[in-house]
Short mmCIF file of C-alpha atoms and ligand atoms in Angstrom, two decimals:
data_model
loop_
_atom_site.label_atom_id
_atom_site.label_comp_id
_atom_site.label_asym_id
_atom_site.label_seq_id
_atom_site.Cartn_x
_atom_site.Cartn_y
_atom_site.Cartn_z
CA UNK A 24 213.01 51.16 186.87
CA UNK A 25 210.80 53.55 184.83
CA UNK A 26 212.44 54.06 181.36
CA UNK A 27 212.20 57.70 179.94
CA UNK A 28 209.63 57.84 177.18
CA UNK A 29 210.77 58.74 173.20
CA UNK A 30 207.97 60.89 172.74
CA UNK A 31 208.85 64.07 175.37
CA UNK A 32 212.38 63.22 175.95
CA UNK A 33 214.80 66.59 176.07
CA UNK A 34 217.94 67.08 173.65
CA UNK A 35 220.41 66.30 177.38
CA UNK A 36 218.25 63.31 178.10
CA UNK A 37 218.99 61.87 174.29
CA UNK A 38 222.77 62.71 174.23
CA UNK A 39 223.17 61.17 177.49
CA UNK A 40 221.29 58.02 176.36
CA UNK A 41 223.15 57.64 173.05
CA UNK A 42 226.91 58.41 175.55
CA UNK A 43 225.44 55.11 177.38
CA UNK A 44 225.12 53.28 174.39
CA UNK A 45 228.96 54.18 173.60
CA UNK A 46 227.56 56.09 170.54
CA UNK A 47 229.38 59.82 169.15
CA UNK A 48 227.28 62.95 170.59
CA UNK A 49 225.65 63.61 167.03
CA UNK A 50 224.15 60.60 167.01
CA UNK A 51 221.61 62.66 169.41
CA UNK A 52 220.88 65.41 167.18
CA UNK A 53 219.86 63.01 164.61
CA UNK A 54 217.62 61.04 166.55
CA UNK A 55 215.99 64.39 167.63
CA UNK A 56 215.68 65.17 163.98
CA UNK A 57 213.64 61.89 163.94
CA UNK A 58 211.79 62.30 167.18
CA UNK A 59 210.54 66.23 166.57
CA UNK A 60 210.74 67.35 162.68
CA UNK A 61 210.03 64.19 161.15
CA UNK A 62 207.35 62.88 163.79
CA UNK A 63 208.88 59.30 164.06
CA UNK A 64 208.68 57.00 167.23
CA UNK A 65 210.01 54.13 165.57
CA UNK A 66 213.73 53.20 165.49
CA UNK A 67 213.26 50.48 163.19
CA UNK A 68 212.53 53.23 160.91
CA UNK A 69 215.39 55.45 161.53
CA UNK A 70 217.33 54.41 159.28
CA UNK A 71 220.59 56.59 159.61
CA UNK A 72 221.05 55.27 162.61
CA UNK A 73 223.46 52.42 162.75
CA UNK A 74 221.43 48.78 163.52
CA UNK A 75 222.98 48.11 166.97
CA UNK A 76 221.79 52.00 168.11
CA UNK A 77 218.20 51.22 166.98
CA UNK A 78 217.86 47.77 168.73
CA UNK A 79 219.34 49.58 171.79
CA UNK A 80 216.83 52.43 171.64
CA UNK A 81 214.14 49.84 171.91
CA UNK A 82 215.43 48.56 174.92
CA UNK A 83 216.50 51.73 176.76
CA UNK A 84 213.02 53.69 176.02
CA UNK A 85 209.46 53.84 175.74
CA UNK A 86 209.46 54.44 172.39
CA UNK A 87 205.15 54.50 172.11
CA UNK A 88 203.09 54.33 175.20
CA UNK A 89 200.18 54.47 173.15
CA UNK A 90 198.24 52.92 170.18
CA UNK A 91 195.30 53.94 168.20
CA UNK A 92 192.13 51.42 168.53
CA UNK A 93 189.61 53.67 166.58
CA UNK A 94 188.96 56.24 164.26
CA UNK A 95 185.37 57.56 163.47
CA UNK A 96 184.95 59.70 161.21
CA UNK A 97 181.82 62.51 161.28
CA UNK A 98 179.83 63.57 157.54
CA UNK A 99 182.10 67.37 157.89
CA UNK A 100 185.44 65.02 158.14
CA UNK A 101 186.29 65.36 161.70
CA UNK A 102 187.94 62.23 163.32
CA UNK A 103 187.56 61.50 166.53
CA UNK A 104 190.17 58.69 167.70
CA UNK A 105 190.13 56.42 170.71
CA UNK A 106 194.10 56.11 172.16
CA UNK A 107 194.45 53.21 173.90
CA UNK A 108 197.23 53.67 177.09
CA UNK A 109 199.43 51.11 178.23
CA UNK A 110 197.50 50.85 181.76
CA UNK A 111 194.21 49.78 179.83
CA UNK A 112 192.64 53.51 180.51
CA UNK A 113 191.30 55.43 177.10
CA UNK A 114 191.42 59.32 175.60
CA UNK A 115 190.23 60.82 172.69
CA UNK A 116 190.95 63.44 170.43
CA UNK A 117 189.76 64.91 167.07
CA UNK A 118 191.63 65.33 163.78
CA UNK A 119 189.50 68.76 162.35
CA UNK A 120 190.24 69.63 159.05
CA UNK A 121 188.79 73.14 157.86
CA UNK A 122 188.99 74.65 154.19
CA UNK A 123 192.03 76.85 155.84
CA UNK A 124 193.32 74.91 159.08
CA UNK A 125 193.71 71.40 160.34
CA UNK A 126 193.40 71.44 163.90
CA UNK A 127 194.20 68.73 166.50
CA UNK A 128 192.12 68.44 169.85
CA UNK A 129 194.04 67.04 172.62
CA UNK A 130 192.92 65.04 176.08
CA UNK A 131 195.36 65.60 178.93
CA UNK A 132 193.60 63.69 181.57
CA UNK A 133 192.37 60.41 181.82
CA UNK A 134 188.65 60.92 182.84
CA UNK A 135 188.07 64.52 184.79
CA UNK A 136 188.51 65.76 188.48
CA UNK A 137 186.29 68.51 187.82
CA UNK A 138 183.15 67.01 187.20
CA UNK A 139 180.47 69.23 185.61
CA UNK A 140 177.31 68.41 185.50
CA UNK A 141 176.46 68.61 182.10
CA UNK A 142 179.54 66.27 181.11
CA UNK A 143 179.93 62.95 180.50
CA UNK A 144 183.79 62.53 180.55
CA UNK A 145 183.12 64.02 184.34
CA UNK A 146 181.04 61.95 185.21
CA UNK A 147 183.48 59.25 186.69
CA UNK A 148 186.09 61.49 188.02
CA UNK A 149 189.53 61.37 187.95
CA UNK A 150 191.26 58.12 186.09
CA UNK A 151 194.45 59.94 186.00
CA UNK A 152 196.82 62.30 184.65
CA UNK A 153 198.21 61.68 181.07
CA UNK A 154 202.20 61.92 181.38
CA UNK A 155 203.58 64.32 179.07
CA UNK A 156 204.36 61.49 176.16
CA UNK A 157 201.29 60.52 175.91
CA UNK A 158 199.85 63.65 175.43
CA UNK A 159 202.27 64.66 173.03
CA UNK A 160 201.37 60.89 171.19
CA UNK A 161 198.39 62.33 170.31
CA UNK A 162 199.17 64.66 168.42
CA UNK A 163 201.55 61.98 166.74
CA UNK A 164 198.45 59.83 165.81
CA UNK A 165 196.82 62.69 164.72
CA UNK A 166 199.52 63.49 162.24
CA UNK A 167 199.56 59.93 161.76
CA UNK A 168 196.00 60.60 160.12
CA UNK A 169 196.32 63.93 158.46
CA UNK A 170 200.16 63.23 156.91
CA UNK A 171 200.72 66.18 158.41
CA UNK A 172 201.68 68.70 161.59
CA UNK A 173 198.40 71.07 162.77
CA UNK A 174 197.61 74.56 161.79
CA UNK A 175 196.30 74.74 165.44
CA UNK A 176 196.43 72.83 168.29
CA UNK A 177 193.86 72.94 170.80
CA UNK A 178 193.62 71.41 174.46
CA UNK A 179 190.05 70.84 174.58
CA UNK A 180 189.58 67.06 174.92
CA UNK A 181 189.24 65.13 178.09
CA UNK A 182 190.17 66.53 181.19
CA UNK A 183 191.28 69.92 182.93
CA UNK A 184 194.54 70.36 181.64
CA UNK A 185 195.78 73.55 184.04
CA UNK A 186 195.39 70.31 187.15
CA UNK A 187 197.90 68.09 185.45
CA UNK A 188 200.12 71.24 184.99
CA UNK A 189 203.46 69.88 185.10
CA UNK A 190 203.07 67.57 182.34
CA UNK A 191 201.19 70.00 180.45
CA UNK A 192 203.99 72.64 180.89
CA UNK A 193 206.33 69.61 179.34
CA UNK A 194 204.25 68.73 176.33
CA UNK A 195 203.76 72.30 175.55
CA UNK A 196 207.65 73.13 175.75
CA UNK A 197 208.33 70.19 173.17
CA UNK A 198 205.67 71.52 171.16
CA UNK A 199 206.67 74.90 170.92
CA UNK A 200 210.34 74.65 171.23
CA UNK A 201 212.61 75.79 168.23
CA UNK A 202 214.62 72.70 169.35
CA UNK A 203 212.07 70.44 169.12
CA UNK A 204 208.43 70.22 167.40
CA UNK A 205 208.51 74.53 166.82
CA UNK A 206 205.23 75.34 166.94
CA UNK A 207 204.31 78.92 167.43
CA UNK A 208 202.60 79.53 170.88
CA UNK A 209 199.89 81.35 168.85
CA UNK A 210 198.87 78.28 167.23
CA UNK A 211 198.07 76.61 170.94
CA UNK A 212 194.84 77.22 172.87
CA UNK A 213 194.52 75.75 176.22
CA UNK A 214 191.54 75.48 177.54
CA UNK A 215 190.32 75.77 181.14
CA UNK A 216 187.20 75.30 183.01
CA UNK A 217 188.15 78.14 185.27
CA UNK A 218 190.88 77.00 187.39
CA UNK A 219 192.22 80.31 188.32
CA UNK A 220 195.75 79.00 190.13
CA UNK A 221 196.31 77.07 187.02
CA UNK A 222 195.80 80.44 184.81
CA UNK A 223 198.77 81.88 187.17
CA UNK A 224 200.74 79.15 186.34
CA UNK A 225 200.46 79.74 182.78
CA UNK A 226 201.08 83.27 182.80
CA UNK A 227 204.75 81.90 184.35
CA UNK A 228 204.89 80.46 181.03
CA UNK A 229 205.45 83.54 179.57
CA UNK A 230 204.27 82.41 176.02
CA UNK A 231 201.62 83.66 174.46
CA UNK A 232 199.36 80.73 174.31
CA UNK A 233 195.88 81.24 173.52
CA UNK A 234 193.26 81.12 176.83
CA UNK A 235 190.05 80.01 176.76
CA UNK A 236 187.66 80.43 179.47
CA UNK A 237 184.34 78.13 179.95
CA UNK A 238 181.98 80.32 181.84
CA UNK A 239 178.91 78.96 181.37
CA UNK A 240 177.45 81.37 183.63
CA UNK A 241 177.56 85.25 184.72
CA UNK A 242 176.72 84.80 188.33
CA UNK A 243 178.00 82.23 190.78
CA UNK A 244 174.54 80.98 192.25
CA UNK A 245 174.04 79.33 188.34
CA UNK A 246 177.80 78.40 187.79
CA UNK A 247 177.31 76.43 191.15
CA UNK A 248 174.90 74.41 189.76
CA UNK A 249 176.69 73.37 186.75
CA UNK A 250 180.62 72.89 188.27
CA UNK A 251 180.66 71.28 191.94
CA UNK A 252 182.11 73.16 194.40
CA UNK A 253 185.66 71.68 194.96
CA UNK A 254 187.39 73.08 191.91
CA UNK A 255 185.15 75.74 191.08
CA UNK A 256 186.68 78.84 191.80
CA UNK A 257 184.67 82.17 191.90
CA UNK A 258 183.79 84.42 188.94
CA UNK A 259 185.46 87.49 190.17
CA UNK A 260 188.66 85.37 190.77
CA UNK A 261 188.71 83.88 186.65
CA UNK A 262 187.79 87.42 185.57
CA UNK A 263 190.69 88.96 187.63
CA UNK A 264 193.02 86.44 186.20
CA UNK A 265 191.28 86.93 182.43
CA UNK A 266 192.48 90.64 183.28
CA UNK A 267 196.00 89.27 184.10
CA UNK A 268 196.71 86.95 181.32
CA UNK A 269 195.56 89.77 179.22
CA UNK A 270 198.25 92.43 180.23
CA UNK A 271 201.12 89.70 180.97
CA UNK A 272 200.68 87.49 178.10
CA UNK A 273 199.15 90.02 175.50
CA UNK A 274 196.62 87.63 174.46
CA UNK A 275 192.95 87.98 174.72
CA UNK A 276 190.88 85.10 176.23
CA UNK A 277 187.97 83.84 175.04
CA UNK A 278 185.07 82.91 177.07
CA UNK A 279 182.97 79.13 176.31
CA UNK A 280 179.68 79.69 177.62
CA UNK A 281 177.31 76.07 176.95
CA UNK A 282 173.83 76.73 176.46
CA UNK A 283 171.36 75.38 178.99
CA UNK A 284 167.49 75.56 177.99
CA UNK A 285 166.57 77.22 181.30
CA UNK A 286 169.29 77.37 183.43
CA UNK A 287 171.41 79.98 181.45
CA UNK A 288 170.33 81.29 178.39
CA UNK A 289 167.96 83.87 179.86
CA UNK A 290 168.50 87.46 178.03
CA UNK A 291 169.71 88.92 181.61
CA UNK A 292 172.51 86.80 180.98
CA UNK A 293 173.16 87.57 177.57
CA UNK A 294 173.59 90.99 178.62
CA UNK A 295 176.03 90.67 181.22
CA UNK A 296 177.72 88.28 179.28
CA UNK A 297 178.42 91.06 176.34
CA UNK A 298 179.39 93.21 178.85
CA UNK A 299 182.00 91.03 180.36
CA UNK A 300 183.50 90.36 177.09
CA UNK A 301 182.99 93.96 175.78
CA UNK A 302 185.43 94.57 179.24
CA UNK A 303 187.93 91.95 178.60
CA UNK A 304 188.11 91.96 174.72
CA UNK A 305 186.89 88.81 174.94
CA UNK A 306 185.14 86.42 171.64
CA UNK A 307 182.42 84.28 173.14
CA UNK A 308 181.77 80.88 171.62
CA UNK A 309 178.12 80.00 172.06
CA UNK A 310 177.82 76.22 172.56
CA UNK A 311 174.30 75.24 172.37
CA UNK A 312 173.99 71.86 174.53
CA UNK A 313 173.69 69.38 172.61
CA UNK A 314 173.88 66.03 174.47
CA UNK A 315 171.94 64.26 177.66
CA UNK A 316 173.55 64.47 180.67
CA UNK A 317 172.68 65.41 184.08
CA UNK A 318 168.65 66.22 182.44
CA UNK A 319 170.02 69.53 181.06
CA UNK A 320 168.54 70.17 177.57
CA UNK A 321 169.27 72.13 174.18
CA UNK A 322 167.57 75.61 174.33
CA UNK A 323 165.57 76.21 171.72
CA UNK A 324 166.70 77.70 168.75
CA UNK A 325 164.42 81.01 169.30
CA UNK A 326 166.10 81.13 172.35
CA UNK A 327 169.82 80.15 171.28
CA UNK A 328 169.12 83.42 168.74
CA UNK A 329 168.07 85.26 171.09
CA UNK A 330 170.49 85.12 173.20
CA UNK A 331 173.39 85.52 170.61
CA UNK A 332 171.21 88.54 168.58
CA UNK A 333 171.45 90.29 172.45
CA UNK A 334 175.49 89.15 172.66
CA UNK A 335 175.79 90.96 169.04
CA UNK A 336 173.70 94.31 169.94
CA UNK A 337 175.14 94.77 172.92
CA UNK A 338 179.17 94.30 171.10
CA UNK A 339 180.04 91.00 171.82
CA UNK A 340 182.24 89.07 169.53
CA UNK A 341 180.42 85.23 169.41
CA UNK A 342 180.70 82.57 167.53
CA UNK A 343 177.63 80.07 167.37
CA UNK A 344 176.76 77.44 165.16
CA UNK A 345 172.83 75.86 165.12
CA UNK A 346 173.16 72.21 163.37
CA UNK A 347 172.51 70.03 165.70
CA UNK A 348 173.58 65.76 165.71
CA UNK A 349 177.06 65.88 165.15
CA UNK A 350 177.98 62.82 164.97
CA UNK A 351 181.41 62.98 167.02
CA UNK A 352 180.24 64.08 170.49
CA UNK A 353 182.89 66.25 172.27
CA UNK A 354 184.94 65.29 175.79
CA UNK A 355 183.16 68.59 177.53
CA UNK A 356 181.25 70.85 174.79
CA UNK A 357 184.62 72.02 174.07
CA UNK A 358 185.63 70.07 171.46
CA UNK A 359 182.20 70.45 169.61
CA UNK A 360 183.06 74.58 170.17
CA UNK A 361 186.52 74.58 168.56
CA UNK A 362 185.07 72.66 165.76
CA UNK A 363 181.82 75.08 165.08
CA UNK A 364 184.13 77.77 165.66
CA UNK A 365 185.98 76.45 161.82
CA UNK A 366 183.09 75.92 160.53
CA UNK A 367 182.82 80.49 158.91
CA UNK A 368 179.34 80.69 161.07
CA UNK A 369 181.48 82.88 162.64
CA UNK A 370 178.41 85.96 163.00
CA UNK A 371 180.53 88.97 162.98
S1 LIG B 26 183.41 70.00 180.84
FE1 LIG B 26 185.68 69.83 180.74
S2 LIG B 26 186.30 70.48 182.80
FE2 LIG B 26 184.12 69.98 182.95
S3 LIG B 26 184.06 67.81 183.56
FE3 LIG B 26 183.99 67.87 181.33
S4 LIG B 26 186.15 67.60 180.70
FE4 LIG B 26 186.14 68.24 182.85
#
């Protein structure tokens, strides 16, 4: 039998746990006190709870299904940490402090079914989905770290989060819940390479999370050649669903566009670009590449310039940062946007 994991368990699920373990119903409210507003996983540390309760707990749950192996920590502060999982498979995610926000960037696959070319967490596929604990452990460690809860949270890290939807969905209800962790929605981005059924799903939500949207390119002929065909959907398709998050949610999207030296950065493209996000509201966030996979390069920085001076004159919102060797490299590019996005180079 499967036991029910600490970390993403429901107010019903704890009351009927703590009725099996002939305990009084309040008994549940305060081990979701523990659980959710004082970020404990721990019964040996809950100590209102009577002994026999906590020894139970430990028993009847999973209280951690994950462990922290490694922290590394970048010159700017940013920690990137390596979660261990209980079936040997790894994730990451980044602690990101910023002189106004701490933000906390969150893997919610195991390795990545989408595979882009440019990406090295793609590169071997699909491990598997992270359940819905032990994406919400993450942000546990990561609090763990900062000795406190995030300004922002971001889903950025390994994986595409909109295919392991369901758990998603979960972790994001326990995050936002008044009941439970209380985040606001606002505070939450999810990220998505452009999986428009997953967008849909979303919207169903009906929270107004924050979207963005990697494009990486403004035609489909390019975007081909950097996302392989199975779950690459078409242009037309994300920007129709950009259009629909927009008026359902009430949140604008913003577009991740990676910077290829040749294969994207041309100023055609920079001009369509501005125009898309001149149409949808949207703030681009320029990522120049900055890694080796797949022989794509960096553009260089004449050309990075360029093509965000072009974004800018034509009245594009963008974000772009030029240092290059950060020392934490990102799941996807996405990571390394969130964080350049903290970093005031913000060229409005
Ligand atoms: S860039 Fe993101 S969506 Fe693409 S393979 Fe990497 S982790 Fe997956």
């Amino acid at each position: 039998m499967t036991l029910p994991a600490l970390a993403s368990s429901t107010r019903a699920e704890l009351e009927a746990l703590t009725v099996r373990f002939g305990q009084p119903a309040f008994r549940a409210g305060q081990l979701l006190d523990w659980v959710y507003k004082r970020y404990e996983l721990d019964p040996d540390r809950m100590l209102n709870l009577p002994l026999k309760l906590r020894t139970e707990l430990k028993s009847g749950l999973v209280c951690r299904s994950t462990r922290l192996e490694r922290a590394d920590c970048a010159a700017d502060r940013t920690e990137k940490l390596l979660i261990s999982l209980a079936d040997g498979e790894a994730v990451e995610m980044a602690v990101i402090p910023a002189p106004k926000r701490l933000t906390f960037c969150l893997s919610t696959q195991a390795g990545c079914p989408v595979g882009c070319r440019f990406c090295a967490s793609g590169a071997g596929g699909l491990k598997r989905n992270l359940t819905a604990a032990e994406i919400i452990e993450q942000l546990y460690h990561g609090i763990g770290r900062a000795g406190r809860l995030p300004d922002n949270i971001v889903f950025m890290g390994i994986g595409e989060g909109l295919l392991n939807f369901s758990r998603l969905a979960t972790a994001l209800d326990r995050i936002t819940e008044p009941d439970y962790i209380g985040m606001s929605p606002r505070r939450v981005t999810v990220s998505t390479s452009g999986y428009v059924p997953g967008i849909y799903q979303l919207i169903e939500l009906g929270k107004p999370f924050n979207l963005a949207v990697s494009l990486h390119a403004v035609d489909d002929i390019t975007r081909a050649a950097l996302i392989p065909d199975r779950l690459r959907c078409p242009l037309a398709e994300i920007r129709r669903a950009c259009d629909d998050y927009e008026r359902e949610i009430g949140r604008m999207v913003t577009f991740e566009y990676v910077l290829l030296a040749g294969i994207n950065d041309r100023p055609a493209a920079a001009e369509k670009l501005a125009a898309w996000a001149r149409r949808h509201h949207a703030k681009v966030n320029l990522i120049p590449y900055n890694a080796a996979v797949g022989g794509f390069k960096r553009p260089a920085e004449v050309d990075i310039l360029r093509f965000r001076d072009i974004l800018k004159k034509n009245g594009a919102r963008v974000t772009l940062r030029l240092e290059k060797g950060a020392k934490i490299a990102a799941a996807c590019g996405q990571l390394r946007a969130w964080q350049e996005k903290k970093d005031d180079h913000d060229s409005n």
